[in-house]
Amino acid sequence: MGTPDFAVHALSSLVDAGHEVVAVFTQPDKAKGRSNKLVPTPVKAKAFELGIPVYQPEKLKSEENIQRIAAFAPDVIVVAAYGQILPESILSIPPMGCINIHASLLPKYRGAAPIEWSIIDGEKQTGVTTMYMEKGLDTGDMLDVATVAIEPEDTAGTLHDKLAQAGAKLILMTLEKLADGTAVRTKQNDEESCYAVMLKKEMGNIDFTKSATEIERLIRGLNPWPCAYTVIDGKYVKLFRAQVVSHDGENITPGKIINITKKYFEIACGEDVLRILRLQPEGKKEMDAASYLNGNKLTVGMICG
């Protein structure tokens, strides 16, 4: 059971390792673009390629689906970013349980957006946890963990790919332990938990009274979606890459452009300065700051935001 690209790696890994994947459950297709054409989920596309039957119920907990899943008589159900809550009537079907691949070092970052929040919060490392699923949200007993370093230039996109690959390897180890009876359950310490709330577009609206370090992490954490943004010279601009530049902070106003070169420009923040390197102007494609500056006449003293 899975939907986005993150789950594709796990599906491929299971098949390549020789596990019999009897069915794939994924979210219904969604309309995209101006044509509103229905686009299959990444997991559906991969399952078709592998010749695995695909089911896309609007509501997983319908009696029809419960009976269908029970008829498959699965030993285990592997779940990765499925997007629906599994009811107890399904959790109790497989004798080895429903095993979730969660993109964080539980109990930290339970919830919908663990990858993005680990970057935004300035974590130095994150990882993947395999865990038994239960009624609570990401609260079940942990099985195995793989740790992944967060590099200084990692975006949510690059970290996503690292964690997806780590999860694809980890689930094979977990299933092997479940099969031979060596799996060890570890309860989560709820006191150490934190919740990674779902992302919303308005979260990307940059507040330049915050430190340049906080803003730079926000830019990376919201890349590729929903993106950090501001207003420059009356137009919305998405920011994709920036650097923190030390500044004593004297006589500067947060949001003010204080330096412009041929290759970049710098915006004052509540603490230090943000050097803008890659961005996307409203109605244009993503570009480097040099290309942007060639077509936009910025001046020192302009206020962003």
mmCIF file of C-alpha atoms in Angstrom:
data_model
loop_
_atom_site.group_PDB
_atom_site.id
_atom_site.type_symbol
_atom_site.label_atom_id
_atom_site.label_comp_id
_atom_site.label_asym_id
_atom_site.label_seq_id
_atom_site.Cartn_x
_atom_site.Cartn_y
_atom_site.Cartn_z
ATOM 1 C CA MET A 1 0.000 0.000 0.000
ATOM 2 C CA GLY A 2 1.595 3.230 -1.171
ATOM 3 C CA THR A 3 1.096 6.201 -3.443
ATOM 4 C CA PRO A 4 4.000 8.621 -4.202
ATOM 5 C CA ASP A 5 7.544 8.146 -5.518
ATOM 6 C CA PHE A 6 8.770 7.351 -2.000
ATOM 7 C CA ALA A 7 6.805 4.087 -2.087
ATOM 8 C CA VAL A 8 7.950 3.080 -5.576
ATOM 9 C CA HIS A 9 11.440 2.231 -4.320
ATOM 10 C CA ALA A 10 9.995 -0.130 -1.700
ATOM 11 C CA LEU A 11 7.702 -1.849 -4.213
ATOM 12 C CA SER A 12 10.566 -2.421 -6.649
ATOM 13 C CA SER A 13 12.781 -3.688 -3.840
ATOM 14 C CA LEU A 14 10.185 -6.225 -2.679
ATOM 15 C CA VAL A 15 9.701 -7.596 -6.187
ATOM 16 C CA ASP A 16 13.433 -7.682 -6.966
ATOM 17 C CA ALA A 17 14.061 -9.605 -3.748
ATOM 18 C CA GLY A 18 11.611 -12.312 -4.816
ATOM 19 C CA HIS A 19 8.689 -11.509 -2.508
ATOM 20 C CA GLU A 20 5.274 -12.298 -3.952
ATOM 21 C CA VAL A 21 3.382 -8.997 -4.080
ATOM 22 C CA VAL A 22 -0.181 -10.190 -4.643
ATOM 23 C CA ALA A 23 -1.753 -6.741 -4.963
ATOM 24 C CA VAL A 24 -1.055 -3.033 -4.771
ATOM 25 C CA PHE A 25 -3.392 -0.523 -3.140
ATOM 26 C CA THR A 26 -2.871 3.133 -3.989
ATOM 27 C CA GLN A 27 -4.827 6.388 -3.923
ATOM 28 C CA PRO A 28 -7.260 7.210 -6.762
ATOM 29 C CA ASP A 29 -5.848 8.969 -9.820
ATOM 30 C CA LYS A 30 -5.906 12.780 -9.651
ATOM 31 C CA ALA A 31 -6.529 15.351 -12.349
ATOM 32 C CA LYS A 32 -3.502 17.477 -13.177
ATOM 33 C CA GLY A 33 -2.661 20.413 -15.412
ATOM 34 C CA ARG A 34 -4.937 22.630 -17.441
ATOM 35 C CA SER A 35 -6.430 19.648 -19.245
ATOM 36 C CA ASN A 36 -7.525 18.069 -15.928
ATOM 37 C CA LYS A 37 -6.351 14.742 -17.306
ATOM 38 C CA LEU A 38 -6.284 11.928 -14.752
ATOM 39 C CA VAL A 39 -2.728 10.930 -13.918
ATOM 40 C CA PRO A 40 -1.905 7.566 -12.297
ATOM 41 C CA THR A 41 -0.030 7.595 -9.006
ATOM 42 C CA PRO A 42 3.675 6.700 -9.262
ATOM 43 C CA VAL A 43 3.013 3.422 -7.445
ATOM 44 C CA LYS A 44 0.200 2.511 -9.842
ATOM 45 C CA ALA A 45 2.443 3.158 -12.832
ATOM 46 C CA LYS A 46 5.165 0.944 -11.358
ATOM 47 C CA ALA A 47 2.712 -1.819 -10.437
ATOM 48 C CA PHE A 48 1.368 -1.897 -14.000
ATOM 49 C CA GLU A 49 4.936 -2.142 -15.275
ATOM 50 C CA LEU A 50 5.490 -5.111 -12.945
ATOM 51 C CA GLY A 51 2.176 -6.746 -13.841
ATOM 52 C CA ILE A 52 0.717 -6.522 -10.333
ATOM 53 C CA PRO A 53 -3.058 -5.997 -9.839
ATOM 54 C CA VAL A 54 -3.877 -2.459 -8.635
ATOM 55 C CA TYR A 55 -6.794 -1.299 -6.482
ATOM 56 C CA GLN A 56 -7.650 2.358 -5.825
ATOM 57 C CA PRO A 57 -10.505 2.586 -3.337
ATOM 58 C CA GLU A 58 -11.764 6.013 -2.297
ATOM 59 C CA LYS A 59 -12.272 4.597 1.189
ATOM 60 C CA LEU A 60 -10.145 1.660 2.236
ATOM 61 C CA LYS A 61 -12.410 0.725 5.142
ATOM 62 C CA SER A 62 -15.383 -0.316 2.983
ATOM 63 C CA GLU A 63 -16.605 -3.857 3.576
ATOM 64 C CA GLU A 64 -15.828 -4.739 -0.037
ATOM 65 C CA ASN A 65 -12.159 -3.839 0.394
ATOM 66 C CA ILE A 66 -11.830 -5.573 3.733
ATOM 67 C CA GLN A 67 -13.179 -8.793 2.199
ATOM 68 C CA ARG A 68 -10.942 -8.399 -0.857
ATOM 69 C CA ILE A 69 -7.794 -7.973 1.251
ATOM 70 C CA ALA A 70 -8.767 -10.905 3.480
ATOM 71 C CA ALA A 71 -9.243 -13.059 0.362
ATOM 72 C CA PHE A 72 -5.651 -12.356 -0.697
ATOM 73 C CA ALA A 73 -4.576 -13.915 2.642
ATOM 74 C CA PRO A 74 -1.402 -11.808 2.854
ATOM 75 C CA ASP A 75 1.333 -12.844 5.293
ATOM 76 C CA VAL A 76 2.195 -9.169 5.720
ATOM 77 C CA ILE A 77 1.031 -5.817 4.393
ATOM 78 C CA VAL A 78 3.792 -3.292 3.661
ATOM 79 C CA VAL A 79 2.729 0.350 3.793
ATOM 80 C CA ALA A 80 4.716 3.348 2.544
ATOM 81 C CA ALA A 81 3.143 6.823 2.315
ATOM 82 C CA TYR A 82 -0.234 5.378 1.355
ATOM 83 C CA GLY A 83 -2.323 8.387 2.353
ATOM 84 C CA GLN A 84 -5.199 6.615 4.101
ATOM 85 C CA ILE A 85 -5.574 5.359 7.649
ATOM 86 C CA LEU A 86 -5.844 1.580 7.932
ATOM 87 C CA PRO A 87 -8.800 0.475 10.086
ATOM 88 C CA GLU A 88 -8.372 -2.232 12.714
ATOM 89 C CA SER A 89 -10.364 -4.598 10.509
ATOM 90 C CA ILE A 90 -7.463 -4.511 8.024
ATOM 91 C CA LEU A 91 -4.622 -4.221 10.548
ATOM 92 C CA SER A 92 -5.689 -7.578 12.004
ATOM 93 C CA ILE A 93 -5.710 -9.495 8.693
ATOM 94 C CA PRO A 94 -2.023 -10.378 8.062
ATOM 95 C CA PRO A 95 -0.479 -12.725 10.670
ATOM 96 C CA MET A 96 2.865 -10.880 10.488
ATOM 97 C CA GLY A 97 1.137 -7.517 10.775
ATOM 98 C CA CYS A 98 0.982 -4.305 8.748
ATOM 99 C CA ILE A 99 4.480 -2.839 8.543
ATOM 100 C CA ASN A 100 4.937 0.846 7.791
ATOM 101 C CA ILE A 101 8.070 2.442 6.307
ATOM 102 C CA HIS A 102 8.222 5.863 7.969
ATOM 103 C CA ALA A 103 10.689 8.551 6.865
ATOM 104 C CA SER A 104 12.010 9.637 10.258
ATOM 105 C CA LEU A 105 13.794 8.376 13.333
ATOM 106 C CA LEU A 106 10.713 7.659 15.392
ATOM 107 C CA PRO A 107 9.336 8.796 17.733
ATOM 108 C CA LYS A 108 10.520 12.131 16.288
ATOM 109 C CA TYR A 109 8.553 13.532 13.358
ATOM 110 C CA ARG A 110 5.426 11.468 13.373
ATOM 111 C CA GLY A 111 2.923 12.676 10.801
ATOM 112 C CA ALA A 112 2.645 13.789 7.201
ATOM 113 C CA ALA A 113 5.837 15.754 6.436
ATOM 114 C CA PRO A 114 8.809 14.306 8.376
ATOM 115 C CA ILE A 115 11.340 14.883 5.596
ATOM 116 C CA GLU A 116 10.616 18.580 5.186
ATOM 117 C CA TRP A 117 10.431 19.371 8.896
ATOM 118 C CA SER A 118 13.719 17.648 9.681
ATOM 119 C CA ILE A 119 15.429 20.145 7.347
ATOM 120 C CA ILE A 120 13.404 23.168 8.465
ATOM 121 C CA ASP A 121 14.187 22.403 12.114
ATOM 122 C CA GLY A 122 17.922 22.130 11.414
ATOM 123 C CA GLU A 123 18.385 18.439 12.240
ATOM 124 C CA LYS A 124 21.811 17.005 11.377
ATOM 125 C CA GLN A 125 20.463 13.522 10.708
ATOM 126 C CA THR A 126 17.221 11.705 10.075
ATOM 127 C CA GLY A 127 16.396 8.240 8.821
ATOM 128 C CA VAL A 128 13.807 5.559 8.174
ATOM 129 C CA THR A 129 11.962 3.421 10.699
ATOM 130 C CA THR A 130 10.012 0.238 10.026
ATOM 131 C CA MET A 131 7.196 -0.173 12.515
ATOM 132 C CA TYR A 132 4.060 -2.129 13.328
ATOM 133 C CA MET A 133 0.948 -0.153 12.477
ATOM 134 C CA GLU A 134 -1.764 0.396 15.075
ATOM 135 C CA LYS A 135 -4.709 2.739 15.629
ATOM 136 C CA GLY A 136 -2.547 5.783 16.502
ATOM 137 C CA LEU A 137 -0.691 7.906 13.961
ATOM 138 C CA ASP A 138 2.858 6.510 13.649
ATOM 139 C CA THR A 139 2.745 5.309 17.254
ATOM 140 C CA GLY A 140 3.266 1.561 16.784
ATOM 141 C CA ASP A 141 6.216 -0.502 18.006
ATOM 142 C CA MET A 142 9.443 0.048 16.072
ATOM 143 C CA LEU A 143 11.308 -2.773 14.332
ATOM 144 C CA ASP A 144 14.375 -1.505 12.469
ATOM 145 C CA VAL A 145 16.054 1.848 11.869
ATOM 146 C CA ALA A 146 18.400 3.234 9.210
ATOM 147 C CA THR A 147 20.108 6.585 9.844
ATOM 148 C CA VAL A 148 20.740 9.106 7.061
ATOM 149 C CA ALA A 149 22.846 12.275 7.409
ATOM 150 C CA ILE A 150 21.305 15.595 6.349
ATOM 151 C CA GLU A 151 23.946 17.392 4.299
ATOM 152 C CA PRO A 152 24.199 21.232 4.354
ATOM 153 C CA GLU A 153 22.810 21.521 0.816
ATOM 154 C CA ASP A 154 20.136 18.819 1.053
ATOM 155 C CA THR A 155 16.658 19.852 -0.049
ATOM 156 C CA ALA A 156 13.468 17.993 0.753
ATOM 157 C CA GLY A 157 13.786 16.539 -2.745
ATOM 158 C CA THR A 158 17.319 15.163 -2.396
ATOM 159 C CA LEU A 159 16.692 13.907 1.143
ATOM 160 C CA HIS A 160 13.467 12.239 -0.020
ATOM 161 C CA ASP A 161 15.427 10.193 -2.554
ATOM 162 C CA LYS A 162 18.035 9.123 0.012
ATOM 163 C CA LEU A 163 15.356 8.065 2.493
ATOM 164 C CA ALA A 164 13.322 6.232 -0.155
ATOM 165 C CA GLN A 165 16.371 4.148 -1.047
ATOM 166 C CA ALA A 166 17.180 3.540 2.625
ATOM 167 C CA GLY A 167 13.585 2.459 3.267
ATOM 168 C CA ALA A 168 13.637 0.066 0.315
ATOM 169 C CA LYS A 169 16.655 -1.724 1.830
ATOM 170 C CA LEU A 170 15.385 -1.598 5.404
ATOM 171 C CA ILE A 171 12.031 -3.249 4.654
ATOM 172 C CA LEU A 172 13.834 -6.292 3.216
ATOM 173 C CA MET A 173 15.816 -6.680 6.440
ATOM 174 C CA THR A 174 12.660 -6.303 8.517
ATOM 175 C CA LEU A 175 10.722 -8.887 6.501
ATOM 176 C CA GLU A 176 13.607 -11.345 6.788
ATOM 177 C CA LYS A 177 13.565 -10.974 10.577
ATOM 178 C CA LEU A 178 9.775 -11.344 10.706
ATOM 179 C CA ALA A 179 9.994 -14.524 8.642
ATOM 180 C CA ASP A 180 12.678 -16.158 10.765
ATOM 181 C CA GLY A 181 11.299 -14.975 14.107
ATOM 182 C CA THR A 182 14.200 -12.703 15.083
ATOM 183 C CA ALA A 183 12.345 -9.363 14.826
ATOM 184 C CA VAL A 184 12.512 -7.276 18.006
ATOM 185 C CA ARG A 185 9.711 -4.866 18.904
ATOM 186 C CA THR A 186 10.667 -1.619 20.615
ATOM 187 C CA LYS A 187 8.013 0.619 22.108
ATOM 188 C CA GLN A 188 8.168 4.308 21.259
ATOM 189 C CA ASN A 189 8.775 6.844 24.002
ATOM 190 C CA ASP A 190 5.864 9.269 23.533
ATOM 191 C CA GLU A 191 7.691 11.912 25.582
ATOM 192 C CA GLU A 192 10.339 12.153 22.830
ATOM 193 C CA SER A 193 7.813 12.507 20.011
ATOM 194 C CA CYS A 194 7.124 15.529 17.858
ATOM 195 C CA TYR A 195 4.592 15.963 15.070
ATOM 196 C CA ALA A 196 5.448 16.905 11.476
ATOM 197 C CA VAL A 197 2.336 18.801 10.409
ATOM 198 C CA MET A 198 1.151 18.724 6.812
ATOM 199 C CA LEU A 199 2.646 21.404 4.576
ATOM 200 C CA LYS A 200 0.588 24.319 3.278
ATOM 201 C CA LYS A 201 1.517 26.839 0.603
ATOM 202 C CA GLU A 202 1.281 29.807 2.963
ATOM 203 C CA MET A 203 4.059 28.305 5.101
ATOM 204 C CA GLY A 204 6.475 29.365 2.364
ATOM 205 C CA ASN A 205 5.827 33.090 2.833
ATOM 206 C CA ILE A 206 9.213 34.320 4.069
ATOM 207 C CA ASP A 207 9.426 36.463 7.190
ATOM 208 C CA PHE A 208 12.706 38.347 6.908
ATOM 209 C CA THR A 209 12.674 39.282 10.585
ATOM 210 C CA LYS A 210 13.766 35.684 11.189
ATOM 211 C CA SER A 211 17.426 34.745 10.977
ATOM 212 C CA ALA A 212 19.042 34.012 7.627
ATOM 213 C CA THR A 213 19.816 30.516 8.922
ATOM 214 C CA GLU A 214 16.138 29.792 9.624
ATOM 215 C CA ILE A 215 15.090 31.138 6.225
ATOM 216 C CA GLU A 216 17.766 29.184 4.348
ATOM 217 C CA ARG A 217 16.545 25.980 6.018
ATOM 218 C CA LEU A 218 12.953 26.858 5.105
ATOM 219 C CA ILE A 219 13.981 27.321 1.464
ATOM 220 C CA ARG A 220 15.612 23.881 1.371
ATOM 221 C CA GLY A 221 12.870 22.209 3.385
ATOM 222 C CA LEU A 222 10.105 23.440 1.067
ATOM 223 C CA ASN A 223 11.998 22.589 -2.134
ATOM 224 C CA PRO A 224 10.486 21.239 -4.412
ATOM 225 C CA TRP A 225 7.038 21.820 -2.822
ATOM 226 C CA PRO A 226 5.381 24.058 -1.785
ATOM 227 C CA CYS A 227 8.430 26.376 -2.127
ATOM 228 C CA ALA A 228 9.513 29.372 -0.076
ATOM 229 C CA TYR A 229 8.514 32.671 -1.654
ATOM 230 C CA THR A 230 8.521 36.435 -1.281
ATOM 231 C CA VAL A 231 7.622 39.552 -3.241
ATOM 232 C CA ILE A 232 10.411 41.424 -5.040
ATOM 233 C CA ASP A 233 9.656 44.609 -6.951
ATOM 234 C CA GLY A 234 5.926 43.890 -6.768
ATOM 235 C CA LYS A 235 6.103 40.337 -8.129
ATOM 236 C CA TYR A 236 6.029 36.946 -6.436
ATOM 237 C CA VAL A 237 9.318 35.052 -6.561
ATOM 238 C CA LYS A 238 10.006 31.497 -5.390
ATOM 239 C CA LEU A 239 13.429 30.932 -3.809
ATOM 240 C CA PHE A 240 15.242 27.640 -4.386
ATOM 241 C CA ARG A 241 18.820 28.178 -3.231
ATOM 242 C CA ALA A 242 20.448 30.666 -0.905
ATOM 243 C CA GLN A 243 23.462 31.052 1.375
ATOM 244 C CA VAL A 244 23.815 32.548 4.827
ATOM 245 C CA VAL A 245 26.296 35.429 4.981
ATOM 246 C CA SER A 246 27.472 36.741 8.357
ATOM 247 C CA HIS A 247 26.638 40.366 9.136
ATOM 248 C CA ASP A 248 26.927 42.446 12.278
ATOM 249 C CA GLY A 249 23.315 43.570 11.837
ATOM 250 C CA GLU A 250 23.936 47.259 12.420
ATOM 251 C CA ASN A 251 21.752 49.728 10.536
ATOM 252 C CA ILE A 252 20.052 47.180 8.306
ATOM 253 C CA THR A 253 16.329 46.602 7.854
ATOM 254 C CA PRO A 254 15.018 43.017 7.522
ATOM 255 C CA GLY A 255 13.824 42.445 3.959
ATOM 256 C CA LYS A 256 16.013 45.172 2.441
ATOM 257 C CA ILE A 257 18.271 44.366 -0.508
ATOM 258 C CA ILE A 258 21.702 45.499 0.680
ATOM 259 C CA ASN A 259 24.030 44.187 -2.028
ATOM 260 C CA ILE A 260 23.779 43.345 -5.747
ATOM 261 C CA THR A 261 26.445 41.739 -7.939
ATOM 262 C CA LYS A 262 26.308 40.147 -11.384
ATOM 263 C CA LYS A 263 25.861 36.687 -9.874
ATOM 264 C CA TYR A 264 23.680 37.198 -6.796
ATOM 265 C CA PHE A 265 21.941 39.686 -4.529
ATOM 266 C CA GLU A 266 21.659 39.813 -0.762
ATOM 267 C CA ILE A 267 18.703 40.461 1.515
ATOM 268 C CA ALA A 268 19.034 41.556 5.138
ATOM 269 C CA CYS A 269 17.376 39.356 7.751
ATOM 270 C CA GLY A 270 16.672 39.590 11.469
ATOM 271 C CA GLU A 271 20.097 38.042 11.920
ATOM 272 C CA ASP A 272 22.760 37.892 9.186
ATOM 273 C CA VAL A 273 22.104 38.158 5.449
ATOM 274 C CA LEU A 274 20.617 35.847 2.829
ATOM 275 C CA ARG A 275 22.486 35.578 -0.478
ATOM 276 C CA ILE A 276 20.037 34.574 -3.246
ATOM 277 C CA LEU A 277 21.478 32.127 -5.792
ATOM 278 C CA ARG A 278 18.494 30.390 -7.481
ATOM 279 C CA LEU A 279 14.910 31.487 -7.876
ATOM 280 C CA GLN A 280 11.805 31.431 -10.048
ATOM 281 C CA PRO A 281 10.055 34.689 -10.952
ATOM 282 C CA GLU A 282 6.287 34.716 -11.343
ATOM 283 C CA GLY A 283 5.317 33.222 -14.705
ATOM 284 C CA LYS A 284 8.893 32.162 -15.534
ATOM 285 C CA LYS A 285 11.052 29.065 -15.214
ATOM 286 C CA GLU A 286 13.527 28.425 -12.406
ATOM 287 C CA MET A 287 16.850 30.194 -13.052
ATOM 288 C CA ASP A 288 20.064 31.278 -11.399
ATOM 289 C CA ALA A 289 20.276 34.723 -9.826
ATOM 290 C CA ALA A 290 22.554 35.998 -12.617
ATOM 291 C CA SER A 291 19.884 35.307 -15.251
ATOM 292 C CA TYR A 292 17.243 36.912 -13.051
ATOM 293 C CA LEU A 293 19.344 40.041 -12.541
ATOM 294 C CA ASN A 294 19.881 40.361 -16.307
ATOM 295 C CA GLY A 295 16.142 40.767 -16.792
ATOM 296 C CA ASN A 296 15.171 42.617 -13.624
ATOM 297 C CA LYS A 297 16.575 45.964 -12.504
ATOM 298 C CA LEU A 298 16.922 45.615 -8.759
ATOM 299 C CA THR A 299 18.344 48.405 -6.663
ATOM 300 C CA VAL A 300 19.963 48.490 -3.240
ATOM 301 C CA GLY A 301 17.360 49.618 -0.734
ATOM 302 C CA MET A 302 14.406 47.735 -2.257
ATOM 303 C CA ILE A 303 12.253 45.963 0.338
ATOM 304 C CA CYS A 304 11.286 42.329 -0.226
ATOM 305 C CA GLY A 305 8.150 40.763 1.204
#
